[in-house]
mmCIF file of C-alpha atoms in Angstrom:
data_model
loop_
_atom_site.group_PDB
_atom_site.id
_atom_site.type_symbol
_atom_site.label_atom_id
_atom_site.label_comp_id
_atom_site.label_asym_id
_atom_site.label_seq_id
_atom_site.Cartn_x
_atom_site.Cartn_y
_atom_site.Cartn_z
ATOM 1 C CA MET E 519 0.000 0.000 0.000
ATOM 2 C CA GLY E 520 1.173 3.525 -0.727
ATOM 3 C CA ILE E 521 4.540 4.691 -1.943
ATOM 4 C CA PRO E 522 7.858 3.107 -0.991
ATOM 5 C CA LEU E 523 9.844 4.919 1.684
ATOM 6 C CA LEU E 524 13.048 4.548 -0.344
ATOM 7 C CA ALA E 525 13.190 4.969 -4.108
ATOM 8 C CA ILE E 526 15.321 5.973 -7.098
ATOM 9 C CA GLY E 527 13.859 6.596 -10.535
ATOM 10 C CA PRO E 528 13.053 9.079 -13.285
ATOM 11 C CA GLU E 529 9.726 10.326 -11.922
ATOM 12 C CA PRO E 530 9.399 13.941 -10.712
ATOM 13 C CA LEU E 531 9.575 14.252 -6.923
ATOM 14 C CA ASP E 532 6.867 15.443 -4.558
ATOM 15 C CA LEU E 533 7.265 15.958 -0.814
ATOM 16 C CA LEU E 534 3.591 15.582 0.152
ATOM 17 C CA PRO E 535 3.376 11.813 -0.473
ATOM 18 C CA LEU E 536 6.618 11.381 1.492
ATOM 19 C CA ILE E 537 5.174 13.305 4.430
ATOM 20 C CA ALA E 538 2.072 11.119 4.323
ATOM 21 C CA ALA E 539 4.226 7.979 4.167
ATOM 22 C CA VAL E 540 6.458 8.825 7.148
ATOM 23 C CA THR E 541 3.559 9.854 9.378
ATOM 24 C CA ASP E 542 1.551 6.714 8.590
ATOM 25 C CA ARG E 543 2.671 4.669 11.580
ATOM 26 C CA GLY E 544 -0.156 2.162 11.449
ATOM 27 C CA ASP E 545 -1.660 1.678 14.902
ATOM 28 C CA ALA E 546 0.793 4.254 16.278
ATOM 29 C CA SER E 547 -0.225 7.003 13.832
ATOM 30 C CA GLY E 548 -0.665 10.322 15.618
ATOM 31 C CA SER E 549 2.490 9.943 17.695
ATOM 32 C CA ASP E 550 4.611 12.266 15.552
ATOM 33 C CA GLY E 551 5.187 15.832 16.635
ATOM 34 C CA ALA E 552 7.211 16.985 13.640
ATOM 35 C CA VAL E 553 8.189 16.248 10.064
ATOM 36 C CA ALA E 554 11.394 17.793 8.712
ATOM 37 C CA THR E 555 11.785 17.798 4.929
ATOM 38 C CA PHE E 556 14.570 18.486 2.473
ATOM 39 C CA LEU E 557 14.247 19.121 -1.241
ATOM 40 C CA GLY E 558 17.438 19.357 -3.289
ATOM 41 C CA LEU E 559 17.037 21.591 -6.361
ATOM 42 C CA VAL E 560 18.952 22.069 -9.599
ATOM 43 C CA ARG E 561 20.343 25.600 -9.489
ATOM 44 C CA ASN E 562 21.267 27.828 -12.397
ATOM 45 C CA HIS E 563 24.894 28.423 -11.398
ATOM 46 C CA ASN E 564 27.851 26.486 -10.051
ATOM 47 C CA ILE E 565 31.371 27.782 -9.285
ATOM 48 C CA GLY E 566 30.983 30.668 -11.708
ATOM 49 C CA ARG E 567 29.353 28.654 -14.504
ATOM 50 C CA VAL E 568 25.889 29.293 -15.934
ATOM 51 C CA VAL E 569 24.146 25.927 -15.632
ATOM 52 C CA HIS E 570 21.534 24.879 -18.196
ATOM 53 C CA HIS E 571 20.445 21.524 -16.741
ATOM 54 C CA LEU E 572 21.769 18.430 -14.975
ATOM 55 C CA GLU E 573 21.672 14.761 -15.871
ATOM 56 C CA TYR E 574 21.742 12.260 -13.024
ATOM 57 C CA GLU E 575 22.705 8.643 -13.324
ATOM 58 C CA GLY E 576 22.697 5.956 -10.650
ATOM 59 C CA TYR E 577 23.618 2.340 -10.081
ATOM 60 C CA GLU E 578 20.064 1.708 -9.016
ATOM 61 C CA PRO E 579 20.222 -1.603 -7.106
ATOM 62 C CA LEU E 580 23.240 -0.443 -5.118
ATOM 63 C CA ALA E 581 21.694 2.994 -4.573
ATOM 64 C CA LEU E 582 18.642 1.388 -3.003
ATOM 65 C CA LYS E 583 20.891 -0.640 -0.714
ATOM 66 C CA ALA E 584 22.760 2.540 0.221
ATOM 67 C CA PHE E 585 19.438 4.198 1.078
ATOM 68 C CA GLU E 586 18.507 1.157 3.199
ATOM 69 C CA ARG E 587 21.817 1.461 4.983
ATOM 70 C CA ILE E 588 21.221 5.168 5.665
ATOM 71 C CA ALA E 589 17.728 4.380 6.996
ATOM 72 C CA GLU E 590 19.198 1.691 9.252
ATOM 73 C CA GLU E 591 21.878 4.071 10.547
ATOM 74 C CA ILE E 592 19.103 6.530 11.383
ATOM 75 C CA ARG E 593 17.096 3.799 13.151
ATOM 76 C CA GLN E 594 20.141 3.140 15.319
ATOM 77 C CA ARG E 595 20.888 6.800 16.084
ATOM 78 C CA TRP E 596 17.318 8.170 16.288
ATOM 79 C CA PRO E 597 15.052 5.150 16.893
ATOM 80 C CA ASP E 598 11.837 7.212 16.924
ATOM 81 C CA VAL E 599 12.394 8.609 13.406
ATOM 82 C CA CYS E 600 10.659 7.319 10.264
ATOM 83 C CA LEU E 601 12.571 8.278 7.102
ATOM 84 C CA ALA E 602 11.566 8.552 3.451
ATOM 85 C CA LEU E 603 14.168 9.237 0.759
ATOM 86 C CA HIS E 604 13.593 9.495 -2.987
ATOM 87 C CA HIS E 605 16.263 10.408 -5.554
ATOM 88 C CA ARG E 606 15.472 11.315 -9.139
ATOM 89 C CA ILE E 607 17.685 10.323 -12.084
ATOM 90 C CA GLY E 608 17.730 11.425 -15.709
ATOM 91 C CA ARG E 609 17.607 14.973 -17.024
ATOM 92 C CA ILE E 610 16.406 17.609 -14.544
ATOM 93 C CA GLU E 611 15.829 21.224 -15.514
ATOM 94 C CA ILE E 612 16.742 24.291 -13.450
ATOM 95 C CA GLY E 613 14.458 24.513 -10.416
ATOM 96 C CA GLY E 614 13.578 20.829 -10.577
ATOM 97 C CA ALA E 615 14.022 18.595 -7.541
ATOM 98 C CA SER E 616 16.731 15.926 -7.545
ATOM 99 C CA VAL E 617 16.242 14.539 -4.040
ATOM 100 C CA ALA E 618 13.367 14.596 -1.542
ATOM 101 C CA ILE E 619 13.658 13.553 2.096
ATOM 102 C CA ALA E 620 11.112 13.484 4.931
ATOM 103 C CA ALA E 621 11.824 12.527 8.546
ATOM 104 C CA ALA E 622 9.043 12.203 11.108
ATOM 105 C CA SER E 623 9.551 12.015 14.863
ATOM 106 C CA PRO E 624 7.707 12.722 18.092
ATOM 107 C CA HIS E 625 10.389 15.416 18.602
ATOM 108 C CA ARG E 626 11.443 18.132 16.148
ATOM 109 C CA GLY E 627 15.113 17.899 17.066
ATOM 110 C CA HIS E 628 15.312 14.289 15.975
ATOM 111 C CA ALA E 629 13.395 15.036 12.779
ATOM 112 C CA PHE E 630 15.731 17.894 11.800
ATOM 113 C CA SER E 631 18.872 15.913 12.653
ATOM 114 C CA ALA E 632 17.805 12.745 10.829
ATOM 115 C CA CYS E 633 16.825 14.718 7.726
ATOM 116 C CA ARG E 634 20.198 16.484 7.618
ATOM 117 C CA TYR E 635 22.049 13.252 8.317
ATOM 118 C CA ALA E 636 20.264 11.533 5.440
ATOM 119 C CA ILE E 637 21.293 14.085 2.804
ATOM 120 C CA GLU E 638 24.883 14.195 4.084
ATOM 121 C CA ARG E 639 25.093 10.385 3.833
ATOM 122 C CA VAL E 640 23.512 10.384 0.352
ATOM 123 C CA LYS E 641 26.326 12.658 -0.774
ATOM 124 C CA GLN E 642 28.897 10.355 0.804
ATOM 125 C CA ILE E 643 27.795 6.845 -0.148
ATOM 126 C CA ALA E 644 24.962 6.786 -2.729
ATOM 127 C CA PRO E 645 26.246 5.578 -6.134
ATOM 128 C CA ILE E 646 24.711 8.493 -8.031
ATOM 129 C CA TRP E 647 26.426 10.998 -10.322
ATOM 130 C CA LYS E 648 25.453 14.337 -11.797
ATOM 131 C CA ARG E 649 26.611 15.663 -15.143
ATOM 132 C CA GLU E 650 26.450 19.406 -15.396
ATOM 133 C CA PHE E 651 25.553 20.983 -18.733
ATOM 134 C CA PHE E 652 26.675 24.589 -18.568
ATOM 135 C CA GLU E 653 27.269 27.544 -20.856
ATOM 136 C CA GLY E 654 30.172 26.302 -22.967
ATOM 137 C CA GLY E 655 30.384 22.625 -22.107
ATOM 138 C CA ASP E 656 29.549 19.783 -19.761
ATOM 139 C CA VAL E 657 31.339 18.032 -16.936
ATOM 140 C CA TRP E 658 30.799 15.066 -14.622
ATOM 141 C CA ILE E 659 30.794 16.247 -11.031
ATOM 142 C CA GLU E 660 32.863 14.036 -8.746
ATOM 143 C CA GLY E 661 32.677 14.378 -4.977
ATOM 144 C CA ALA E 662 33.399 11.749 -2.370
ATOM 145 C CA THR E 663 34.867 8.294 -2.879
ATOM 146 C CA ALA E 664 31.986 6.164 -1.636
ATOM 147 C CA ASP E 665 32.979 3.991 1.324
ATOM 148 C CA PRO E 666 30.074 2.984 3.560
ATOM 149 C CA ASP E 667 32.486 1.523 6.126
ATOM 150 C CA ASP E 668 34.355 4.821 6.558
ATOM 151 C CA ASP E 669 33.521 5.568 10.208
ATOM 152 C CA GLN E 670 35.066 9.033 9.988
ATOM 153 C CA ALA E 671 32.681 10.043 7.177
ATOM 154 C CA ARG E 672 29.733 8.708 9.183
ATOM 155 C CA ALA E 673 30.899 10.641 12.246
ATOM 156 C CA ASP E 674 31.261 13.801 10.130
ATOM 157 C CA ALA E 675 27.681 13.428 8.892
ATOM 158 C CA GLU E 676 26.430 12.944 12.449
ATOM 159 C CA ARG E 677 28.352 15.989 13.681
ATOM 160 C CA ILE E 678 26.859 18.156 10.931
ATOM 161 C CA ALA E 679 23.385 16.735 11.610
ATOM 162 C CA CYS E 680 23.586 17.562 15.309
ATOM 163 C CA ALA E 681 25.252 20.983 15.022
ATOM 164 C CA MET Z 283 36.061 -17.640 -15.883
ATOM 165 C CA ARG Z 284 34.004 -14.730 -17.099
ATOM 166 C CA VAL Z 285 32.690 -11.646 -15.311
ATOM 167 C CA THR Z 286 30.585 -8.649 -16.290
ATOM 168 C CA VAL Z 287 32.053 -5.188 -15.728
ATOM 169 C CA LYS Z 288 29.777 -2.190 -15.186
ATOM 170 C CA LEU Z 289 31.107 1.345 -15.553
ATOM 171 C CA PHE Z 290 29.441 4.602 -14.608
ATOM 172 C CA ALA Z 291 29.574 8.323 -15.294
ATOM 173 C CA ARG Z 292 32.981 9.580 -16.474
ATOM 174 C CA LEU Z 293 34.540 6.103 -16.246
ATOM 175 C CA ARG Z 294 31.957 4.877 -18.723
ATOM 176 C CA ASP Z 295 32.666 7.805 -21.049
ATOM 177 C CA LEU Z 296 36.433 7.211 -20.924
ATOM 178 C CA VAL Z 297 36.070 3.513 -21.734
ATOM 179 C CA GLY Z 298 33.252 4.067 -24.204
ATOM 180 C CA ALA Z 299 31.040 1.282 -22.835
ATOM 181 C CA ALA Z 300 28.673 0.900 -19.892
ATOM 182 C CA GLU Z 301 29.174 -2.840 -19.745
ATOM 183 C CA LEU Z 302 31.962 -5.225 -20.739
ATOM 184 C CA THR Z 303 32.612 -8.905 -20.290
ATOM 185 C CA ARG Z 304 36.108 -10.018 -19.438
ATOM 186 C CA ASP Z 305 37.848 -13.315 -18.763
ATOM 187 C CA VAL Z 306 39.796 -13.417 -15.518
ATOM 188 C CA ALA Z 307 42.029 -16.056 -13.990
ATOM 189 C CA PRO Z 308 40.657 -18.249 -11.203
ATOM 190 C CA GLY Z 309 41.389 -16.541 -7.890
ATOM 191 C CA ALA Z 310 41.508 -13.074 -9.465
ATOM 192 C CA THR Z 311 40.444 -10.218 -7.198
ATOM 193 C CA VAL Z 312 38.448 -7.057 -7.846
ATOM 194 C CA GLY Z 313 41.733 -5.163 -7.741
ATOM 195 C CA ALA Z 314 43.339 -7.450 -10.325
ATOM 196 C CA LEU Z 315 40.390 -6.892 -12.656
ATOM 197 C CA TRP Z 316 40.784 -3.126 -12.222
ATOM 198 C CA HIS Z 317 44.471 -3.331 -13.156
ATOM 199 C CA GLN Z 318 43.597 -5.457 -16.187
ATOM 200 C CA LEU Z 319 41.136 -2.770 -17.323
ATOM 201 C CA ALA Z 320 43.516 0.096 -16.568
ATOM 202 C CA ALA Z 321 46.142 -1.599 -18.747
ATOM 203 C CA GLU Z 322 43.602 -1.904 -21.541
ATOM 204 C CA PHE Z 323 42.241 1.650 -21.091
ATOM 205 C CA PRO Z 324 45.124 3.823 -19.804
ATOM 206 C CA SER Z 325 42.880 6.906 -19.556
ATOM 207 C CA ILE Z 326 41.140 5.456 -16.477
ATOM 208 C CA GLY Z 327 44.400 4.872 -14.629
ATOM 209 C CA SER Z 328 44.140 8.172 -12.767
ATOM 210 C CA TYR Z 329 41.089 6.773 -10.924
ATOM 211 C CA GLU Z 330 43.235 4.146 -9.195
ATOM 212 C CA ARG Z 331 42.966 5.800 -5.782
ATOM 213 C CA SER Z 332 39.485 7.314 -6.033
ATOM 214 C CA ILE Z 333 37.185 4.550 -7.301
ATOM 215 C CA SER Z 334 34.819 2.496 -5.225
ATOM 216 C CA THR Z 335 34.050 -1.068 -6.191
ATOM 217 C CA ALA Z 336 30.995 -3.305 -5.945
ATOM 218 C CA VAL Z 337 30.352 -6.968 -6.659
ATOM 219 C CA ASN Z 338 26.824 -8.114 -7.486
ATOM 220 C CA ALA Z 339 25.448 -4.723 -6.380
ATOM 221 C CA ASP Z 340 27.094 -4.707 -2.952
ATOM 222 C CA TYR Z 341 30.069 -2.548 -2.042
ATOM 223 C CA ALA Z 342 33.161 -4.760 -2.004
ATOM 224 C CA ARG Z 343 36.824 -4.431 -1.117
ATOM 225 C CA ARG Z 344 39.482 -4.707 -3.787
ATOM 226 C CA ASP Z 345 40.848 -7.919 -2.275
ATOM 227 C CA GLN Z 346 37.534 -9.739 -2.806
ATOM 228 C CA VAL Z 347 38.028 -12.849 -4.940
ATOM 229 C CA LEU Z 348 35.808 -13.022 -8.009
ATOM 230 C CA ALA Z 349 33.514 -15.873 -8.972
ATOM 231 C CA ASP Z 350 32.374 -16.892 -12.434
ATOM 232 C CA GLY Z 351 29.407 -14.753 -13.510
ATOM 233 C CA ASP Z 352 30.018 -11.939 -11.020
ATOM 234 C CA GLU Z 353 28.908 -8.410 -11.898
ATOM 235 C CA VAL Z 354 31.721 -6.061 -10.925
ATOM 236 C CA ALA Z 355 31.096 -2.310 -10.838
ATOM 237 C CA PHE Z 356 33.724 0.423 -10.812
ATOM 238 C CA LEU Z 357 32.370 3.665 -9.413
ATOM 239 C CA PRO Z 358 34.008 7.086 -9.749
ATOM 240 C CA PRO Z 359 33.594 9.495 -6.811
ATOM 241 C CA VAL Z 360 29.884 10.067 -6.267
ATOM 242 C CA SER Z 361 27.919 13.309 -6.599
ATOM 243 C CA GLY Z 362 24.299 12.577 -5.738
ATOM 244 C CA GLY Z 363 21.990 14.962 -3.944
#
């Protein structure tokens, strides 16, 4: 029933179904006091370049496992949080959403922290890449070497999430 | 034995294929397969220290020994979000 909590695919993203999904706690519905959300957008500039659009690509089965790992890390750190995380792939125009996250909790602090933690971990370990098409060319963006067992990266994400 | 190689993003562009099949010696590791590819496609050699690797859609270390039919992925640094 309903949408999956974790997903990667070409469909446009919408936060409202994610909010509904994380606050549907079955018999325990009504226990949440807060939902924190994050929507990552394609912006029209990057390090001095005029950006026209982005193309995202992912190794989908491994990306889903990475999302499951992030959700499990959040269950360990903030057991009262329910997380939803959807990442879009394919071409996305300026202003379009590339990633949508919702975190529900009885307490707003946990919701905010888990939401921030999730996007930091996506950037560290999700096998997803963006290609930037800008005025005058295109380039693959390369960030972190993905290593889910890197405890220092995980600690960095937790520190940022709890700042 | 034979394995499938999957390449992504700029690695795929440099090699010119998203998927390859390669024969490897029994006992070959993920790292040995990478060196075999880097010898064949010198332009990817600069990724030696920055790639991640996966076997059958699970992150794997470079010392993992391959089995016949494995799907081995080489992943450049990621940039999701």
